[in-house]
Amino acid sequence: MENIKTLEQIKRPWVIAHRGYRGSYPENTLVAFEGAIGANSDMIELDVSLTRDRIPVVIHDNTLDRTTNGSGPVSEHTLAELKELDAGSWFSTKFSGEAIPTLVELLMSVKGRITVNIEIKPESFESPAVPDGIESQICELVEKLEMVDSVLISSFEHSFFSRIQRWYRNQSKSTLPNIAPLQEVPLSEELALGLCSRQGAYSFHPDENFVTPSLIEKLKKDGFRIFPYTINEEKRMEQLIQWGVTGIISDEPELVWKVIRKLEVD
Ligand code: G3P
Ligand code: MG
């Protein structure tokens, strides 16, 4: 399903493929996102940062070393330089030649087929804001591609959200993209709820280690969805689904499906 409103109609937990189908493919590459679509995921999650020539690209780390045959910071390379790199061989020679996708390439390739959770890396936050800041470029792209109903924008850097909302207000757009604070350090329930309402959040994306049944219940009662990350272990998926999470962010979308079917929540 490519529309978030349509996804809301389903009763079962959403299957969100982390960095594509990361368990079986080289993360954040087009082949990994195709794998996630093939595995019937409801949403793909991906990470975005800026190149030296300020193009949004899909890669998780600040540096190229782990997931490509290049080295050094992503932000010190131009797009042309990044496009020379192999982002697949480190995972398996089967995937040699896979490239680092730009955000526009990725969005165009999945448009109409699946919803997209765009995670903006905090390292791309610039203060003060600049006209071609990553957040403005993402808003422009989403608008140009008419994908506002298909994206959920998340970040550990929560200051991006007011900028996104301002960008939309300045363009007099009535439909804003859904946004989601990511949270890696534990927060009290009160602070988590306060954060979500202050930010006008659609959903809360916490590290799975500080999710409790009570937090889930309170968030849902206040109208927020909860998508913890990153759960790859079957028993833990079962537990979180039984506790009532709205969805599971996982490297293993097929395993999430297996658990959904086993628990008969589909
Ligand atoms: O968006 C969930 C998850 O991707 C956040 O952590 O480091 O895997 O991007 P990370
Ligand atoms: Mg991420």
JSON list of C-alpha atoms in Angstrom, two decimals, residues 74-264:
[
{"chain": "A", "resi": 74, "resn": "VAL", "atom": "CA", "xyz": [29.81, 11.24, 3.07]},
{"chain": "A", "resi": 75, "resn": "SER", "atom": "CA", "xyz": [29.62, 15.04, 3.43]},
{"chain": "A", "resi": 76, "resn": "GLU", "atom": "CA", "xyz": [33.12, 15.45, 1.99]},
{"chain": "A", "resi": 77, "resn": "HIS", "atom": "CA", "xyz": [32.28, 13.69, -1.29]},
{"chain": "A", "resi": 78, "resn": "THR", "atom": "CA", "xyz": [30.33, 14.97, -4.29]},
{"chain": "A", "resi": 79, "resn": "LEU", "atom": "CA", "xyz": [27.47, 12.94, -5.71]},
{"chain": "A", "resi": 80, "resn": "ALA", "atom": "CA", "xyz": [29.58, 12.13, -8.77]},
{"chain": "A", "resi": 81, "resn": "GLU", "atom": "CA", "xyz": [32.26, 10.67, -6.48]},
{"chain": "A", "resi": 82, "resn": "LEU", "atom": "CA", "xyz": [29.70, 8.65, -4.49]},
{"chain": "A", "resi": 83, "resn": "LYS", "atom": "CA", "xyz": [28.18, 7.28, -7.69]},
{"chain": "A", "resi": 84, "resn": "GLU", "atom": "CA", "xyz": [31.53, 5.65, -8.50]},
{"chain": "A", "resi": 85, "resn": "LEU", "atom": "CA", "xyz": [31.31, 3.52, -5.36]},
{"chain": "A", "resi": 86, "resn": "ASP", "atom": "CA", "xyz": [30.05, -0.02, -4.86]},
{"chain": "A", "resi": 87, "resn": "ALA", "atom": "CA", "xyz": [27.49, -0.19, -2.05]},
{"chain": "A", "resi": 88, "resn": "GLY", "atom": "CA", "xyz": [26.65, -3.87, -2.52]},
{"chain": "A", "resi": 89, "resn": "SER", "atom": "CA", "xyz": [29.82, -6.00, -2.49]},
{"chain": "A", "resi": 90, "resn": "TRP", "atom": "CA", "xyz": [30.52, -5.52, 1.22]},
{"chain": "A", "resi": 91, "resn": "PHE", "atom": "CA", "xyz": [27.32, -7.49, 1.83]},
{"chain": "A", "resi": 92, "resn": "SER", "atom": "CA", "xyz": [27.75, -10.12, -0.88]},
{"chain": "A", "resi": 93, "resn": "THR", "atom": "CA", "xyz": [29.46, -10.27, -4.28]},
{"chain": "A", "resi": 94, "resn": "LYS", "atom": "CA", "xyz": [25.98, -11.11, -5.55]},
{"chain": "A", "resi": 95, "resn": "PHE", "atom": "CA", "xyz": [25.17, -7.42, -5.14]},
{"chain": "A", "resi": 96, "resn": "SER", "atom": "CA", "xyz": [28.33, -5.93, -6.59]},
{"chain": "A", "resi": 97, "resn": "GLY", "atom": "CA", "xyz": [27.72, -2.71, -8.48]},
{"chain": "A", "resi": 98, "resn": "GLU", "atom": "CA", "xyz": [24.76, -1.56, -6.36]},
{"chain": "A", "resi": 99, "resn": "ALA", "atom": "CA", "xyz": [25.01, 2.21, -6.03]},
{"chain": "A", "resi": 100, "resn": "ILE", "atom": "CA", "xyz": [24.21, 4.65, -3.24]},
{"chain": "A", "resi": 101, "resn": "PRO", "atom": "CA", "xyz": [20.79, 5.98, -4.30]},
{"chain": "A", "resi": 102, "resn": "THR", "atom": "CA", "xyz": [19.87, 9.63, -4.19]},
{"chain": "A", "resi": 103, "resn": "LEU", "atom": "CA", "xyz": [16.64, 10.32, -2.33]},
{"chain": "A", "resi": 104, "resn": "VAL", "atom": "CA", "xyz": [14.93, 11.37, -5.55]},
{"chain": "A", "resi": 105, "resn": "GLU", "atom": "CA", "xyz": [15.95, 8.13, -7.29]},
{"chain": "A", "resi": 106, "resn": "LEU", "atom": "CA", "xyz": [14.60, 6.09, -4.42]},
{"chain": "A", "resi": 107, "resn": "LEU", "atom": "CA", "xyz": [11.32, 7.99, -4.16]},
{"chain": "A", "resi": 108, "resn": "MET", "atom": "CA", "xyz": [10.74, 7.78, -7.90]},
{"chain": "A", "resi": 109, "resn": "SER", "atom": "CA", "xyz": [11.45, 4.08, -7.94]},
{"chain": "A", "resi": 110, "resn": "VAL", "atom": "CA", "xyz": [8.97, 3.22, -5.18]},
{"chain": "A", "resi": 111, "resn": "LYS", "atom": "CA", "xyz": [6.30, 5.85, -5.82]},
{"chain": "A", "resi": 112, "resn": "GLY", "atom": "CA", "xyz": [2.83, 4.32, -5.93]},
{"chain": "A", "resi": 113, "resn": "ARG", "atom": "CA", "xyz": [4.05, 1.01, -4.51]},
{"chain": "A", "resi": 114, "resn": "ILE", "atom": "CA", "xyz": [4.86, 1.50, -0.81]},
{"chain": "A", "resi": 115, "resn": "THR", "atom": "CA", "xyz": [4.93, 4.13, 1.94]},
{"chain": "A", "resi": 116, "resn": "VAL", "atom": "CA", "xyz": [8.28, 5.58, 2.97]},
{"chain": "A", "resi": 117, "resn": "ASN", "atom": "CA", "xyz": [9.73, 6.50, 6.36]},
{"chain": "A", "resi": 118, "resn": "ILE", "atom": "CA", "xyz": [12.44, 9.08, 5.61]},
{"chain": "A", "resi": 119, "resn": "GLU", "atom": "CA", "xyz": [14.83, 9.38, 8.55]},
{"chain": "A", "resi": 120, "resn": "ILE", "atom": "CA", "xyz": [16.88, 12.59, 8.43]},
{"chain": "A", "resi": 121, "resn": "LYS", "atom": "CA", "xyz": [20.28, 12.09, 9.99]},
{"chain": "A", "resi": 122, "resn": "PRO", "atom": "CA", "xyz": [20.98, 14.59, 12.79]},
{"chain": "A", "resi": 123, "resn": "GLU", "atom": "CA", "xyz": [24.45, 15.29, 11.37]},
{"chain": "A", "resi": 124, "resn": "SER", "atom": "CA", "xyz": [22.74, 17.11, 8.47]},
{"chain": "A", "resi": 125, "resn": "PHE", "atom": "CA", "xyz": [21.12, 19.62, 10.81]},
{"chain": "A", "resi": 126, "resn": "GLU", "atom": "CA", "xyz": [22.38, 23.14, 10.09]},
{"chain": "A", "resi": 127, "resn": "SER", "atom": "CA", "xyz": [21.95, 26.07, 12.41]},
{"chain": "A", "resi": 128, "resn": "PRO", "atom": "CA", "xyz": [20.82, 28.61, 11.45]},
{"chain": "A", "resi": 129, "resn": "ALA", "atom": "CA", "xyz": [18.57, 27.08, 8.80]},
{"chain": "A", "resi": 130, "resn": "VAL", "atom": "CA", "xyz": [19.65, 27.58, 5.18]},
{"chain": "A", "resi": 131, "resn": "PRO", "atom": "CA", "xyz": [17.37, 27.67, 2.10]},
{"chain": "A", "resi": 132, "resn": "ASP", "atom": "CA", "xyz": [18.80, 24.45, 0.67]},
{"chain": "A", "resi": 133, "resn": "GLY", "atom": "CA", "xyz": [18.96, 22.66, 4.03]},
{"chain": "A", "resi": 134, "resn": "ILE", "atom": "CA", "xyz": [18.21, 18.94, 3.92]},
{"chain": "A", "resi": 135, "resn": "GLU", "atom": "CA", "xyz": [14.76, 19.45, 5.46]},
{"chain": "A", "resi": 136, "resn": "SER", "atom": "CA", "xyz": [13.74, 22.00, 2.78]},
{"chain": "A", "resi": 137, "resn": "GLN", "atom": "CA", "xyz": [15.08, 19.80, 0.01]},
{"chain": "A", "resi": 138, "resn": "ILE", "atom": "CA", "xyz": [13.06, 16.85, 1.32]},
{"chain": "A", "resi": 139, "resn": "CYS", "atom": "CA", "xyz": [9.88, 18.96, 1.50]},
{"chain": "A", "resi": 140, "resn": "GLU", "atom": "CA", "xyz": [10.44, 20.21, -2.06]},
{"chain": "A", "resi": 141, "resn": "LEU", "atom": "CA", "xyz": [10.99, 16.69, -3.37]},
{"chain": "A", "resi": 142, "resn": "VAL", "atom": "CA", "xyz": [7.98, 15.22, -1.60]},
{"chain": "A", "resi": 143, "resn": "GLU", "atom": "CA", "xyz": [5.81, 18.01, -2.99]},
{"chain": "A", "resi": 144, "resn": "LYS", "atom": "CA", "xyz": [7.22, 17.79, -6.50]},
{"chain": "A", "resi": 145, "resn": "LEU", "atom": "CA", "xyz": [6.63, 14.04, -6.59]},
{"chain": "A", "resi": 146, "resn": "GLU", "atom": "CA", "xyz": [3.18, 14.44, -4.97]},
{"chain": "A", "resi": 147, "resn": "MET", "atom": "CA", "xyz": [4.08, 11.96, -2.26]},
{"chain": "A", "resi": 148, "resn": "VAL", "atom": "CA", "xyz": [2.98, 13.81, 0.86]},
{"chain": "A", "resi": 149, "resn": "ASP", "atom": "CA", "xyz": [0.38, 11.10, 1.63]},
{"chain": "A", "resi": 150, "resn": "SER", "atom": "CA", "xyz": [2.99, 8.39, 1.34]},
{"chain": "A", "resi": 151, "resn": "VAL", "atom": "CA", "xyz": [5.77, 9.66, 3.60]},
{"chain": "A", "resi": 152, "resn": "LEU", "atom": "CA", "xyz": [6.49, 9.74, 7.28]},
{"chain": "A", "resi": 153, "resn": "ILE", "atom": "CA", "xyz": [9.50, 11.90, 8.22]},
{"chain": "A", "resi": 154, "resn": "SER", "atom": "CA", "xyz": [11.44, 10.94, 11.35]},
{"chain": "A", "resi": 155, "resn": "SER", "atom": "CA", "xyz": [14.59, 12.13, 13.07]},
{"chain": "A", "resi": 156, "resn": "PHE", "atom": "CA", "xyz": [16.51, 12.01, 16.33]},
{"chain": "A", "resi": 157, "resn": "GLU", "atom": "CA", "xyz": [16.99, 15.76, 15.73]},
{"chain": "A", "resi": 158, "resn": "HIS", "atom": "CA", "xyz": [13.55, 17.01, 16.67]},
{"chain": "A", "resi": 159, "resn": "SER", "atom": "CA", "xyz": [14.29, 20.61, 15.61]},
{"chain": "A", "resi": 160, "resn": "PHE", "atom": "CA", "xyz": [13.80, 19.50, 12.01]},
{"chain": "A", "resi": 161, "resn": "PHE", "atom": "CA", "xyz": [10.07, 19.17, 12.60]},
{"chain": "A", "resi": 162, "resn": "SER", "atom": "CA", "xyz": [9.21, 22.84, 13.25]},
{"chain": "A", "resi": 163, "resn": "ARG", "atom": "CA", "xyz": [11.23, 23.73, 10.15]},
{"chain": "A", "resi": 164, "resn": "ILE", "atom": "CA", "xyz": [9.26, 21.25, 8.06]},
{"chain": "A", "resi": 165, "resn": "GLN", "atom": "CA", "xyz": [5.99, 22.62, 9.42]},
{"chain": "A", "resi": 166, "resn": "ARG", "atom": "CA", "xyz": [7.17, 26.18, 8.71]},
{"chain": "A", "resi": 167, "resn": "TRP", "atom": "CA", "xyz": [8.16, 25.23, 5.16]},
{"chain": "A", "resi": 168, "resn": "TYR", "atom": "CA", "xyz": [4.65, 23.95, 4.50]},
{"chain": "A", "resi": 169, "resn": "ARG", "atom": "CA", "xyz": [3.02, 26.98, 6.11]},
{"chain": "A", "resi": 170, "resn": "ASN", "atom": "CA", "xyz": [5.16, 29.30, 3.95]},
{"chain": "A", "resi": 171, "resn": "GLN", "atom": "CA", "xyz": [4.00, 27.46, 0.84]},
{"chain": "A", "resi": 172, "resn": "SER", "atom": "CA", "xyz": [0.39, 27.69, 2.07]},
{"chain": "A", "resi": 173, "resn": "LYS", "atom": "CA", "xyz": [0.03, 23.92, 1.77]},
{"chain": "A", "resi": 174, "resn": "SER", "atom": "CA", "xyz": [-2.84, 22.42, 3.71]},
{"chain": "A", "resi": 175, "resn": "THR", "atom": "CA", "xyz": [-1.51, 18.84, 3.79]},
{"chain": "A", "resi": 176, "resn": "LEU", "atom": "CA", "xyz": [1.70, 18.40, 5.76]},
{"chain": "A", "resi": 177, "resn": "PRO", "atom": "CA", "xyz": [3.77, 15.23, 5.86]},
{"chain": "A", "resi": 178, "resn": "ASN", "atom": "CA", "xyz": [3.43, 13.11, 8.99]},
{"chain": "A", "resi": 179, "resn": "ILE", "atom": "CA", "xyz": [6.35, 13.45, 11.35]},
{"chain": "A", "resi": 180, "resn": "ALA", "atom": "CA", "xyz": [7.80, 11.15, 14.01]},
{"chain": "A", "resi": 181, "resn": "PRO", "atom": "CA", "xyz": [10.34, 11.82, 16.76]},
{"chain": "A", "resi": 182, "resn": "LEU", "atom": "CA", "xyz": [12.95, 9.11, 17.15]},
{"chain": "A", "resi": 183, "resn": "GLN", "atom": "CA", "xyz": [14.17, 8.59, 20.69]},
{"chain": "A", "resi": 184, "resn": "GLU", "atom": "CA", "xyz": [17.16, 6.50, 21.70]},
{"chain": "A", "resi": 185, "resn": "VAL", "atom": "CA", "xyz": [17.54, 7.39, 25.36]},
{"chain": "A", "resi": 186, "resn": "PRO", "atom": "CA", "xyz": [14.78, 6.45, 27.80]},
{"chain": "A", "resi": 187, "resn": "LEU", "atom": "CA", "xyz": [12.15, 9.10, 28.49]},
{"chain": "A", "resi": 188, "resn": "SER", "atom": "CA", "xyz": [9.49, 9.08, 31.19]},
{"chain": "A", "resi": 189, "resn": "GLU", "atom": "CA", "xyz": [5.98, 8.43, 29.89]},
{"chain": "A", "resi": 190, "resn": "GLU", "atom": "CA", "xyz": [5.08, 12.00, 30.68]},
{"chain": "A", "resi": 191, "resn": "LEU", "atom": "CA", "xyz": [8.01, 13.38, 28.68]},
{"chain": "A", "resi": 192, "resn": "ALA", "atom": "CA", "xyz": [7.35, 11.03, 25.76]},
{"chain": "A", "resi": 193, "resn": "LEU", "atom": "CA", "xyz": [3.71, 12.14, 25.59]},
{"chain": "A", "resi": 194, "resn": "GLY", "atom": "CA", "xyz": [4.72, 15.79, 25.95]},
{"chain": "A", "resi": 195, "resn": "LEU", "atom": "CA", "xyz": [7.26, 15.43, 23.15]},
{"chain": "A", "resi": 196, "resn": "CYS", "atom": "CA", "xyz": [4.70, 13.87, 20.79]},
{"chain": "A", "resi": 197, "resn": "SER", "atom": "CA", "xyz": [2.07, 16.52, 21.42]},
{"chain": "A", "resi": 198, "resn": "ARG", "atom": "CA", "xyz": [4.54, 19.42, 21.24]},
{"chain": "A", "resi": 199, "resn": "GLN", "atom": "CA", "xyz": [5.89, 18.20, 17.91]},
{"chain": "A", "resi": 200, "resn": "GLY", "atom": "CA", "xyz": [2.46, 17.41, 16.45]},
{"chain": "A", "resi": 201, "resn": "ALA", "atom": "CA", "xyz": [3.72, 13.85, 15.97]},
{"chain": "A", "resi": 202, "resn": "TYR", "atom": "CA", "xyz": [1.96, 11.20, 13.95]},
{"chain": "A", "resi": 203, "resn": "SER", "atom": "CA", "xyz": [3.91, 8.44, 15.66]},
{"chain": "A", "resi": 204, "resn": "PHE", "atom": "CA", "xyz": [6.65, 7.90, 18.25]},
{"chain": "A", "resi": 205, "resn": "HIS", "atom": "CA", "xyz": [9.70, 5.80, 17.28]},
{"chain": "A", "resi": 206, "resn": "PRO", "atom": "CA", "xyz": [11.58, 4.76, 20.42]},
{"chain": "A", "resi": 207, "resn": "ASP", "atom": "CA", "xyz": [14.44, 2.35, 20.91]},
{"chain": "A", "resi": 208, "resn": "GLU", "atom": "CA", "xyz": [12.65, -0.94, 21.59]},
{"chain": "A", "resi": 209, "resn": "ASN", "atom": "CA", "xyz": [14.46, -1.31, 24.92]},
{"chain": "A", "resi": 210, "resn": "PHE", "atom": "CA", "xyz": [12.41, 1.30, 26.68]},
{"chain": "A", "resi": 211, "resn": "VAL", "atom": "CA", "xyz": [8.98, 0.34, 25.40]},
{"chain": "A", "resi": 212, "resn": "THR", "atom": "CA", "xyz": [6.53, -0.77, 28.08]},
{"chain": "A", "resi": 213, "resn": "PRO", "atom": "CA", "xyz": [2.88, -1.85, 27.86]},
{"chain": "A", "resi": 214, "resn": "SER", "atom": "CA", "xyz": [1.93, 1.25, 29.81]},
{"chain": "A", "resi": 215, "resn": "LEU", "atom": "CA", "xyz": [3.79, 3.61, 27.43]},
{"chain": "A", "resi": 216, "resn": "ILE", "atom": "CA", "xyz": [2.08, 1.95, 24.46]},
{"chain": "A", "resi": 217, "resn": "GLU", "atom": "CA", "xyz": [-1.32, 2.27, 26.07]},
{"chain": "A", "resi": 218, "resn": "LYS", "atom": "CA", "xyz": [-0.87, 5.94, 26.98]},
{"chain": "A", "resi": 219, "resn": "LEU", "atom": "CA", "xyz": [0.47, 6.95, 23.57]},
{"chain": "A", "resi": 220, "resn": "LYS", "atom": "CA", "xyz": [-2.38, 5.19, 21.80]},
{"chain": "A", "resi": 221, "resn": "LYS", "atom": "CA", "xyz": [-4.93, 6.72, 24.17]},
{"chain": "A", "resi": 222, "resn": "ASP", "atom": "CA", "xyz": [-3.64, 10.17, 23.19]},
{"chain": "A", "resi": 223, "resn": "GLY", "atom": "CA", "xyz": [-3.91, 9.26, 19.50]},
{"chain": "A", "resi": 224, "resn": "PHE", "atom": "CA", "xyz": [-0.22, 8.57, 18.76]},
{"chain": "A", "resi": 225, "resn": "ARG", "atom": "CA", "xyz": [1.06, 5.49, 16.99]},
{"chain": "A", "resi": 226, "resn": "ILE", "atom": "CA", "xyz": [4.15, 3.68, 18.21]},
{"chain": "A", "resi": 227, "resn": "PHE", "atom": "CA", "xyz": [6.78, 2.08, 15.99]},
{"chain": "A", "resi": 228, "resn": "PRO", "atom": "CA", "xyz": [9.77, 0.85, 18.01]},
{"chain": "A", "resi": 229, "resn": "TYR", "atom": "CA", "xyz": [13.09, 0.04, 16.32]},
{"chain": "A", "resi": 230, "resn": "THR", "atom": "CA", "xyz": [14.88, -2.31, 15.55]},
{"chain": "A", "resi": 231, "resn": "ILE", "atom": "CA", "xyz": [13.38, -5.70, 16.38]},
{"chain": "A", "resi": 232, "resn": "ASN", "atom": "CA", "xyz": [14.85, -8.77, 14.69]},
{"chain": "A", "resi": 233, "resn": "GLU", "atom": "CA", "xyz": [14.14, -11.44, 17.25]},
{"chain": "A", "resi": 234, "resn": "GLU", "atom": "CA", "xyz": [10.96, -13.49, 16.92]},
{"chain": "A", "resi": 235, "resn": "LYS", "atom": "CA", "xyz": [10.08, -13.75, 20.63]},
{"chain": "A", "resi": 236, "resn": "ARG", "atom": "CA", "xyz": [10.53, -10.01, 21.11]},
{"chain": "A", "resi": 237, "resn": "MET", "atom": "CA", "xyz": [8.34, -9.28, 18.07]},
{"chain": "A", "resi": 238, "resn": "GLU", "atom": "CA", "xyz": [5.66, -11.49, 19.62]},
{"chain": "A", "resi": 239, "resn": "GLN", "atom": "CA", "xyz": [5.87, -9.68, 22.92]},
{"chain": "A", "resi": 240, "resn": "LEU", "atom": "CA", "xyz": [5.70, -6.17, 21.42]},
{"chain": "A", "resi": 241, "resn": "ILE", "atom": "CA", "xyz": [2.80, -7.12, 19.17]},
{"chain": "A", "resi": 242, "resn": "GLN", "atom": "CA", "xyz": [0.95, -8.59, 22.13]},
{"chain": "A", "resi": 243, "resn": "TRP", "atom": "CA", "xyz": [1.61, -5.36, 24.03]},
{"chain": "A", "resi": 244, "resn": "GLY", "atom": "CA", "xyz": [-0.11, -3.50, 21.19]},
{"chain": "A", "resi": 245, "resn": "VAL", "atom": "CA", "xyz": [2.55, -1.62, 19.19]},
{"chain": "A", "resi": 246, "resn": "THR", "atom": "CA", "xyz": [1.22, -0.10, 15.95]},
{"chain": "A", "resi": 247, "resn": "GLY", "atom": "CA", "xyz": [4.07, -1.57, 13.94]},
{"chain": "A", "resi": 248, "resn": "ILE", "atom": "CA", "xyz": [7.51, -3.11, 14.04]},
{"chain": "A", "resi": 249, "resn": "ILE", "atom": "CA", "xyz": [10.63, -1.64, 12.43]},
{"chain": "A", "resi": 250, "resn": "SER", "atom": "CA", "xyz": [12.76, -4.65, 11.51]},
{"chain": "A", "resi": 251, "resn": "ASP", "atom": "CA", "xyz": [15.59, -5.85, 9.27]},
{"chain": "A", "resi": 252, "resn": "GLU", "atom": "CA", "xyz": [13.49, -9.00, 8.79]},
{"chain": "A", "resi": 253, "resn": "PRO", "atom": "CA", "xyz": [10.08, -8.12, 7.34]},
{"chain": "A", "resi": 254, "resn": "GLU", "atom": "CA", "xyz": [9.28, -11.76, 6.52]},
{"chain": "A", "resi": 255, "resn": "LEU", "atom": "CA", "xyz": [9.85, -12.74, 10.13]},
{"chain": "A", "resi": 256, "resn": "VAL", "atom": "CA", "xyz": [7.47, -9.99, 11.26]},
{"chain": "A", "resi": 257, "resn": "TRP", "atom": "CA", "xyz": [4.88, -11.43, 8.88]},
{"chain": "A", "resi": 258, "resn": "LYS", "atom": "CA", "xyz": [5.46, -14.91, 10.29]},
{"chain": "A", "resi": 259, "resn": "VAL", "atom": "CA", "xyz": [4.79, -13.62, 13.81]},
{"chain": "A", "resi": 260, "resn": "ILE", "atom": "CA", "xyz": [1.69, -11.68, 12.69]},
{"chain": "A", "resi": 261, "resn": "ARG", "atom": "CA", "xyz": [0.29, -14.87, 11.15]},
{"chain": "A", "resi": 262, "resn": "LYS", "atom": "CA", "xyz": [1.24, -17.01, 14.14]},
{"chain": "A", "resi": 263, "resn": "LEU", "atom": "CA", "xyz": [-0.51, -14.63, 16.52]},
{"chain": "A", "resi": 264, "resn": "GLU", "atom": "CA", "xyz": [-3.45, -14.46, 14.13]}
]
